[in-house]
């Protein structure tokens, strides 16, 4: 067993999508990197994070969050991804005790999942199985894997 | 690594549907605000860069906000429609409870209670009319929001949750 202890690993290419490949001993790819992530305050108004960090607590490969309406957000990437076949993971908090939990709705796959951005709507239902409605979320986390 | 001091900036722009979108720049993406605007806002949209402190703080009627001249405005009619939705959300379980009360009165043969339930249900059905007749004098977002939130019939709906 050997350990690799370095500060940086550079890919040979200079493009954002020239990613380092992780492979097993047979040369089969066995892992990929997170290509973008962000943690932001989707209420844009009352959180102490909003002014201090521009509403975005921290991020990688994200140039902006756009507030399109109640619970309606667009995450735009600093560097476009190779294609729109990426996987995304989203979590959010309701910020209100007693609500069942957030679900996420994609309005239209074609226009809301692109190489340059991902649009999402946060919502919740107040009862289990109840009708949901869009709502701002004070803690939204998005991670993109490709 | 370049650093930019724009974390308190917001860019409002016409969303193309009569409303306003608000861009929040990421503080560590190594692009200038101008580069972010050029890249992230669709071409041809009216836009203004504001301080975060210039934006309305109460987002109750966020979907009625509009792109004004260097400020966020509000469409009062859209805000009224949103307020009616909020009233309906409170009213729906009250109507359901009255349905139960009516059935119980019916089972008991209590005609006077059935009539009382009819009156209360009609009052619940009509309660959104107060929004149509409300006179909103403010023109700015915070003012309109405050006035509209106060349009509430606590006798019929109970405590105002807004």
GROMACS .gro file of C-alpha atoms in nm:
model
  308
    1UNK     CA    1   0.000   0.000   0.000
    2UNK     CA    2   0.128   0.343  -0.083
    3UNK     CA    3  -0.007   0.688  -0.006
    4UNK     CA    4   0.005   0.991  -0.229
    5UNK     CA    5   0.056   1.310  -0.029
    6UNK     CA    6   0.060   1.617  -0.249
    7UNK     CA    7  -0.092   1.963  -0.247
    8UNK     CA    8  -0.208   1.975  -0.608
    9UNK     CA    9  -0.291   1.728  -0.882
   10UNK     CA   10  -0.301   1.884  -1.227
   11UNK     CA   11  -0.466   1.745  -1.535
   12UNK     CA   12  -0.270   1.767  -1.861
   13UNK     CA   13  -0.534   1.976  -2.037
   14UNK     CA   14  -0.615   2.337  -1.953
   15UNK     CA   15  -0.992   2.324  -2.007
   16UNK     CA   16  -1.229   2.306  -1.712
   17UNK     CA   17  -1.361   1.975  -1.841
   18UNK     CA   18  -1.014   1.823  -1.874
   19UNK     CA   19  -1.062   1.647  -1.544
   20UNK     CA   20  -0.826   1.413  -1.365
   21UNK     CA   21  -0.936   1.052  -1.408
   22UNK     CA   22  -0.947   0.814  -1.113
   23UNK     CA   23  -0.892   0.454  -1.219
   24UNK     CA   24  -0.838   0.112  -1.066
   25UNK     CA   25  -0.541  -0.112  -1.144
   26UNK     CA   26  -0.716  -0.231  -1.460
   27UNK     CA   27  -0.755   0.122  -1.590
   28UNK     CA   28  -1.128   0.132  -1.525
   29UNK     CA   29  -1.259   0.466  -1.406
   30UNK     CA   30  -1.383   0.429  -1.049
   31UNK     CA   31  -1.471   0.778  -0.938
   32UNK     CA   32  -1.534   1.134  -1.046
   33UNK     CA   33  -1.506   1.475  -0.889
   34UNK     CA   34  -1.778   1.713  -0.784
   35UNK     CA   35  -1.789   1.967  -1.069
   36UNK     CA   36  -1.982   2.241  -0.889
   37UNK     CA   37  -2.143   2.300  -0.554
   38UNK     CA   38  -2.303   2.583  -0.361
   39UNK     CA   39  -2.458   2.653  -0.023
   40UNK     CA   40  -2.678   2.961  -0.019
   41UNK     CA   41  -2.952   3.141   0.171
   42UNK     CA   42  -3.262   3.132  -0.047
   43UNK     CA   43  -3.451   3.385   0.163
   44UNK     CA   44  -3.214   3.663   0.053
   45UNK     CA   45  -3.330   3.890   0.328
   46UNK     CA   46  -3.327   3.791   0.690
   47UNK     CA   47  -3.028   3.564   0.731
   48UNK     CA   48  -2.710   3.712   0.872
   49UNK     CA   49  -2.529   3.530   0.594
   50UNK     CA   50  -2.698   3.740   0.330
   51UNK     CA   51  -2.502   4.059   0.364
   52UNK     CA   52  -2.177   3.906   0.484
   53UNK     CA   53  -2.144   3.652   0.206
   54UNK     CA   54  -2.367   3.789  -0.066
   55UNK     CA   55  -2.631   3.531   0.019
   56UNK     CA   56  -2.393   3.260  -0.095
   57UNK     CA   57  -2.218   3.100   0.199
   58UNK     CA   58  -1.962   2.929  -0.019
   59UNK     CA   59  -1.938   2.775  -0.361
   60UNK     CA   60  -1.722   2.610  -0.622
   61UNK     CA   61  -1.762   2.674  -0.995
   62UNK     CA   62  -2.072   2.886  -0.936
   63UNK     CA   63  -2.074   3.245  -1.062
   64UNK     CA   64  -2.415   3.348  -0.935
   65UNK     CA   65  -2.749   3.252  -0.787
   66UNK     CA   66  -3.049   3.419  -0.944
   67UNK     CA   67  -3.365   3.472  -0.742
   68UNK     CA   68  -3.649   3.438  -0.995
   69UNK     CA   69  -3.934   3.439  -0.744
   70UNK     CA   70  -4.050   3.263  -0.432
   71UNK     CA   71  -3.838   2.947  -0.398
   72UNK     CA   72  -3.733   2.982  -0.762
   73UNK     CA   73  -3.357   2.976  -0.815
   74UNK     CA   74  -3.107   2.949  -1.098
   75UNK     CA   75  -2.756   2.828  -1.021
   76UNK     CA   76  -2.517   2.946  -1.294
   77UNK     CA   77  -2.179   2.780  -1.335
   78UNK     CA   78  -1.854   2.976  -1.370
   79UNK     CA   79  -1.735   2.720  -1.624
   80UNK     CA   80  -1.985   2.534  -1.839
   81UNK     CA   81  -1.995   2.158  -1.804
   82UNK     CA   82  -1.918   1.924  -2.093
   83UNK     CA   83  -2.285   1.836  -2.140
   84UNK     CA   84  -2.618   1.849  -1.960
   85UNK     CA   85  -2.616   1.483  -1.859
   86UNK     CA   86  -2.479   1.558  -1.514
   87UNK     CA   87  -2.633   1.440  -1.190
   88UNK     CA   88  -2.736   1.693  -0.930
   89UNK     CA   89  -2.816   1.655  -0.564
   90UNK     CA   90  -3.022   1.917  -0.386
   91UNK     CA   91  -3.114   1.961  -0.023
   92UNK     CA   92  -3.293   2.247   0.146
   93UNK     CA   93  -3.443   2.341   0.479
   94UNK     CA   94  -3.792   2.479   0.525
   95UNK     CA   95  -3.694   2.712   0.806
   96UNK     CA   96  -4.035   2.654   0.963
   97UNK     CA   97  -4.099   2.393   1.229
   98UNK     CA   98  -4.380   2.150   1.159
   99UNK     CA   99  -4.357   2.152   0.782
  100UNK     CA  100  -4.319   1.811   0.628
  101UNK     CA  101  -4.015   1.890   0.416
  102UNK     CA  102  -3.901   2.035   0.093
  103UNK     CA  103  -3.936   1.881  -0.243
  104UNK     CA  104  -3.786   2.009  -0.563
  105UNK     CA  105  -3.959   2.066  -0.889
  106UNK     CA  106  -3.799   2.112  -1.228
  107UNK     CA  107  -4.026   2.322  -1.447
  108UNK     CA  108  -3.900   2.191  -1.775
  109UNK     CA  109  -3.603   1.962  -1.815
  110UNK     CA  110  -3.498   2.106  -2.150
  111UNK     CA  111  -3.466   2.464  -2.036
  112UNK     CA  112  -3.376   2.413  -1.672
  113UNK     CA  113  -3.087   2.168  -1.697
  114UNK     CA  114  -2.823   2.310  -1.929
  115UNK     CA  115  -2.445   2.302  -1.949
  116UNK     CA  116  -2.428   2.652  -1.802
  117UNK     CA  117  -2.700   2.655  -1.535
  118UNK     CA  118  -2.951   2.458  -1.330
  119UNK     CA  119  -3.291   2.601  -1.232
  120UNK     CA  120  -3.490   2.468  -0.938
  121UNK     CA  121  -3.799   2.550  -0.738
  122UNK     CA  122  -3.813   2.482  -0.365
  123UNK     CA  123  -4.142   2.400  -0.205
  124UNK     CA  124  -4.303   2.223   0.086
  125UNK     CA  125  -4.627   2.076   0.204
  126UNK     CA  126  -4.762   2.147   0.549
  127UNK     CA  127  -4.918   1.804   0.579
  128UNK     CA  128  -4.797   1.462   0.476
  129UNK     CA  129  -4.919   1.406   0.123
  130UNK     CA  130  -5.064   1.755   0.113
  131UNK     CA  131  -5.050   2.000  -0.172
  132UNK     CA  132  -4.712   2.169  -0.194
  133UNK     CA  133  -4.637   2.530  -0.263
  134UNK     CA  134  -4.319   2.717  -0.352
  135UNK     CA  135  -4.130   2.861  -0.059
  136UNK     CA  136  -3.800   3.036   0.008
  137UNK     CA  137  -3.547   2.818   0.185
  138UNK     CA  138  -3.286   2.956   0.424
  139UNK     CA  139  -3.040   2.677   0.349
  140UNK     CA  140  -3.002   2.537  -0.001
  141UNK     CA  141  -2.724   2.299  -0.099
  142UNK     CA  142  -2.663   2.189  -0.456
  143UNK     CA  143  -2.390   1.953  -0.578
  144UNK     CA  144  -2.320   1.861  -0.940
  145UNK     CA  145  -2.145   1.539  -1.043
  146UNK     CA  146  -2.036   1.453  -1.395
  147UNK     CA  147  -0.616   3.464  -0.750
  148UNK     CA  148  -0.820   3.774  -0.818
  149UNK     CA  149  -1.053   3.896  -0.548
  150UNK     CA  150  -1.357   4.112  -0.604
  151UNK     CA  151  -1.553   4.316  -0.356
  152UNK     CA  152  -1.906   4.281  -0.486
  153UNK     CA  153  -2.070   4.057  -0.230
  154UNK     CA  154  -2.316   4.331  -0.132
  155UNK     CA  155  -2.414   4.400  -0.492
  156UNK     CA  156  -2.733   4.273  -0.653
  157UNK     CA  157  -2.832   4.298  -1.018
  158UNK     CA  158  -3.203   4.328  -1.088
  159UNK     CA  159  -3.321   4.247  -1.438
  160UNK     CA  160  -3.642   4.206  -1.632
  161UNK     CA  161  -3.731   3.836  -1.629
  162UNK     CA  162  -3.910   3.859  -1.963
  163UNK     CA  163  -4.249   3.779  -1.807
  164UNK     CA  164  -4.329   4.110  -1.640
  165UNK     CA  165  -4.146   4.025  -1.321
  166UNK     CA  166  -3.796   4.078  -1.189
  167UNK     CA  167  -3.506   3.842  -1.132
  168UNK     CA  168  -3.229   3.927  -0.888
  169UNK     CA  169  -2.875   3.807  -0.949
  170UNK     CA  170  -2.657   3.741  -0.646
  171UNK     CA  171  -2.290   3.719  -0.751
  172UNK     CA  172  -2.081   3.441  -0.602
  173UNK     CA  173  -1.802   3.589  -0.390
  174UNK     CA  174  -1.527   3.348  -0.496
  175UNK     CA  175  -1.570   3.268  -0.864
  176UNK     CA  176  -1.274   3.478  -0.987
  177UNK     CA  177  -1.487   3.673  -1.234
  178UNK     CA  178  -1.559   4.044  -1.218
  179UNK     CA  179  -1.917   4.157  -1.162
  180UNK     CA  180  -1.927   4.281  -1.521
  181UNK     CA  181  -1.816   3.940  -1.647
  182UNK     CA  182  -2.082   3.769  -1.437
  183UNK     CA  183  -2.351   4.005  -1.566
  184UNK     CA  184  -2.247   3.947  -1.927
  185UNK     CA  185  -2.240   3.571  -1.880
  186UNK     CA  186  -2.538   3.507  -1.651
  187UNK     CA  187  -2.806   3.757  -1.760
  188UNK     CA  188  -2.979   3.702  -2.095
  189UNK     CA  189  -2.884   3.962  -2.355
  190UNK     CA  190  -3.116   4.253  -2.412
  191UNK     CA  191  -3.275   4.253  -2.066
  192UNK     CA  192  -3.315   4.580  -1.878
  193UNK     CA  193  -3.091   4.564  -1.571
  194UNK     CA  194  -2.957   4.775  -1.283
  195UNK     CA  195  -2.691   4.710  -1.021
  196UNK     CA  196  -2.803   4.793  -0.667
  197UNK     CA  197  -2.674   4.752  -0.314
  198UNK     CA  198  -2.829   4.456  -0.131
  199UNK     CA  199  -2.960   4.703   0.127
  200UNK     CA  200  -3.172   4.870  -0.143
  201UNK     CA  201  -3.384   4.560  -0.201
  202UNK     CA  202  -3.716   4.504  -0.025
  203UNK     CA  203  -3.676   4.289   0.283
  204UNK     CA  204  -4.027   4.147   0.310
  205UNK     CA  205  -4.070   3.880   0.040
  206UNK     CA  206  -4.435   3.797   0.118
  207UNK     CA  207  -4.544   3.902  -0.233
  208UNK     CA  208  -4.214   3.829  -0.409
  209UNK     CA  209  -4.385   3.695  -0.721
  210UNK     CA  210  -4.554   4.033  -0.773
  211UNK     CA  211  -4.225   4.224  -0.781
  212UNK     CA  212  -4.136   4.409  -1.099
  213UNK     CA  213  -3.827   4.568  -1.250
  214UNK     CA  214  -3.850   4.942  -1.188
  215UNK     CA  215  -3.606   5.219  -1.271
  216UNK     CA  216  -3.310   5.141  -1.044
  217UNK     CA  217  -3.545   4.982  -0.793
  218UNK     CA  218  -3.772   4.686  -0.738
  219UNK     CA  219  -4.139   4.772  -0.791
  220UNK     CA  220  -4.457   4.578  -0.728
  221UNK     CA  221  -4.766   4.495  -0.932
  222UNK     CA  222  -5.048   4.562  -0.683
  223UNK     CA  223  -5.305   4.350  -0.867
  224UNK     CA  224  -5.067   4.051  -0.868
  225UNK     CA  225  -4.993   4.111  -0.501
  226UNK     CA  226  -5.366   4.114  -0.426
  227UNK     CA  227  -5.404   3.780  -0.608
  228UNK     CA  228  -5.122   3.635  -0.397
  229UNK     CA  229  -5.286   3.771  -0.082
  230UNK     CA  230  -5.612   3.598  -0.177
  231UNK     CA  231  -5.418   3.272  -0.210
  232UNK     CA  232  -5.287   3.320   0.142
  233UNK     CA  233  -5.640   3.382   0.270
  234UNK     CA  234  -5.764   3.071   0.089
  235UNK     CA  235  -5.491   2.861   0.248
  236UNK     CA  236  -5.621   2.963   0.591
  237UNK     CA  237  -5.985   2.939   0.485
  238UNK     CA  238  -5.979   2.586   0.340
  239UNK     CA  239  -5.946   2.397   0.672
  240UNK     CA  240  -6.207   2.628   0.828
  241UNK     CA  241  -6.454   2.538   0.552
  242UNK     CA  242  -6.378   2.169   0.603
  243UNK     CA  243  -6.450   2.206   0.974
  244UNK     CA  244  -6.782   2.373   0.895
  245UNK     CA  245  -6.871   2.079   0.669
  246UNK     CA  246  -6.824   1.850   0.968
  247UNK     CA  247  -7.029   2.081   1.188
  248UNK     CA  248  -7.310   2.079   0.932
  249UNK     CA  249  -7.318   1.700   0.914
  250UNK     CA  250  -7.329   1.673   1.290
  251UNK     CA  251  -7.612   1.926   1.307
  252UNK     CA  252  -7.793   1.735   1.036
  253UNK     CA  253  -7.756   1.407   1.223
  254UNK     CA  254  -7.891   1.574   1.537
  255UNK     CA  255  -8.178   1.733   1.346
  256UNK     CA  256  -8.063   2.074   1.466
  257UNK     CA  257  -8.196   2.309   1.198
  258UNK     CA  258  -8.091   2.629   1.371
  259UNK     CA  259  -7.730   2.509   1.388
  260UNK     CA  260  -7.745   2.405   1.021
  261UNK     CA  261  -7.856   2.757   0.934
  262UNK     CA  262  -7.576   2.904   1.145
  263UNK     CA  263  -7.324   2.687   0.962
  264UNK     CA  264  -7.463   2.805   0.628
  265UNK     CA  265  -7.411   3.166   0.734
  266UNK     CA  266  -7.054   3.103   0.854
  267UNK     CA  267  -6.964   2.915   0.534
  268UNK     CA  268  -7.097   3.197   0.319
  269UNK     CA  269  -6.892   3.445   0.519
  270UNK     CA  270  -6.583   3.230   0.457
  271UNK     CA  271  -6.660   3.213   0.085
  272UNK     CA  272  -6.698   3.590   0.067
  273UNK     CA  273  -6.397   3.677   0.280
  274UNK     CA  274  -6.161   3.731  -0.015
  275UNK     CA  275  -6.383   4.020  -0.129
  276UNK     CA  276  -6.209   4.243   0.124
  277UNK     CA  277  -5.898   4.221  -0.092
  278UNK     CA  278  -6.082   4.345  -0.401
  279UNK     CA  279  -6.223   4.645  -0.216
  280UNK     CA  280  -5.907   4.727  -0.022
  281UNK     CA  281  -5.754   5.064  -0.109
  282UNK     CA  282  -5.376   5.044  -0.124
  283UNK     CA  283  -5.224   5.392  -0.108
  284UNK     CA  284  -4.853   5.304  -0.097
  285UNK     CA  285  -4.658   5.266  -0.421
  286UNK     CA  286  -4.330   5.115  -0.298
  287UNK     CA  287  -4.284   4.744  -0.227
  288UNK     CA  288  -4.246   4.770   0.148
  289UNK     CA  289  -4.544   5.005   0.178
  290UNK     CA  290  -4.775   4.798  -0.041
  291UNK     CA  291  -4.667   4.484   0.142
  292UNK     CA  292  -4.742   4.632   0.484
  293UNK     CA  293  -5.083   4.764   0.378
  294UNK     CA  294  -5.186   4.442   0.205
  295UNK     CA  295  -5.079   4.218   0.493
  296UNK     CA  296  -5.315   4.416   0.717
  297UNK     CA  297  -5.613   4.330   0.495
  298UNK     CA  298  -5.742   4.047   0.710
  299UNK     CA  299  -6.079   3.969   0.870
  300UNK     CA  300  -5.976   3.819   1.202
  301UNK     CA  301  -6.341   3.768   1.306
  302UNK     CA  302  -6.386   3.520   1.022
  303UNK     CA  303  -6.034   3.385   0.966
  304UNK     CA  304  -5.880   3.408   1.312
  305UNK     CA  305  -5.541   3.562   1.391
  306UNK     CA  306  -5.351   3.710   1.100
  307UNK     CA  307  -5.050   3.483   1.033
  308UNK     CA  308  -4.885   3.744   0.811
   0.00000   0.00000   0.00000
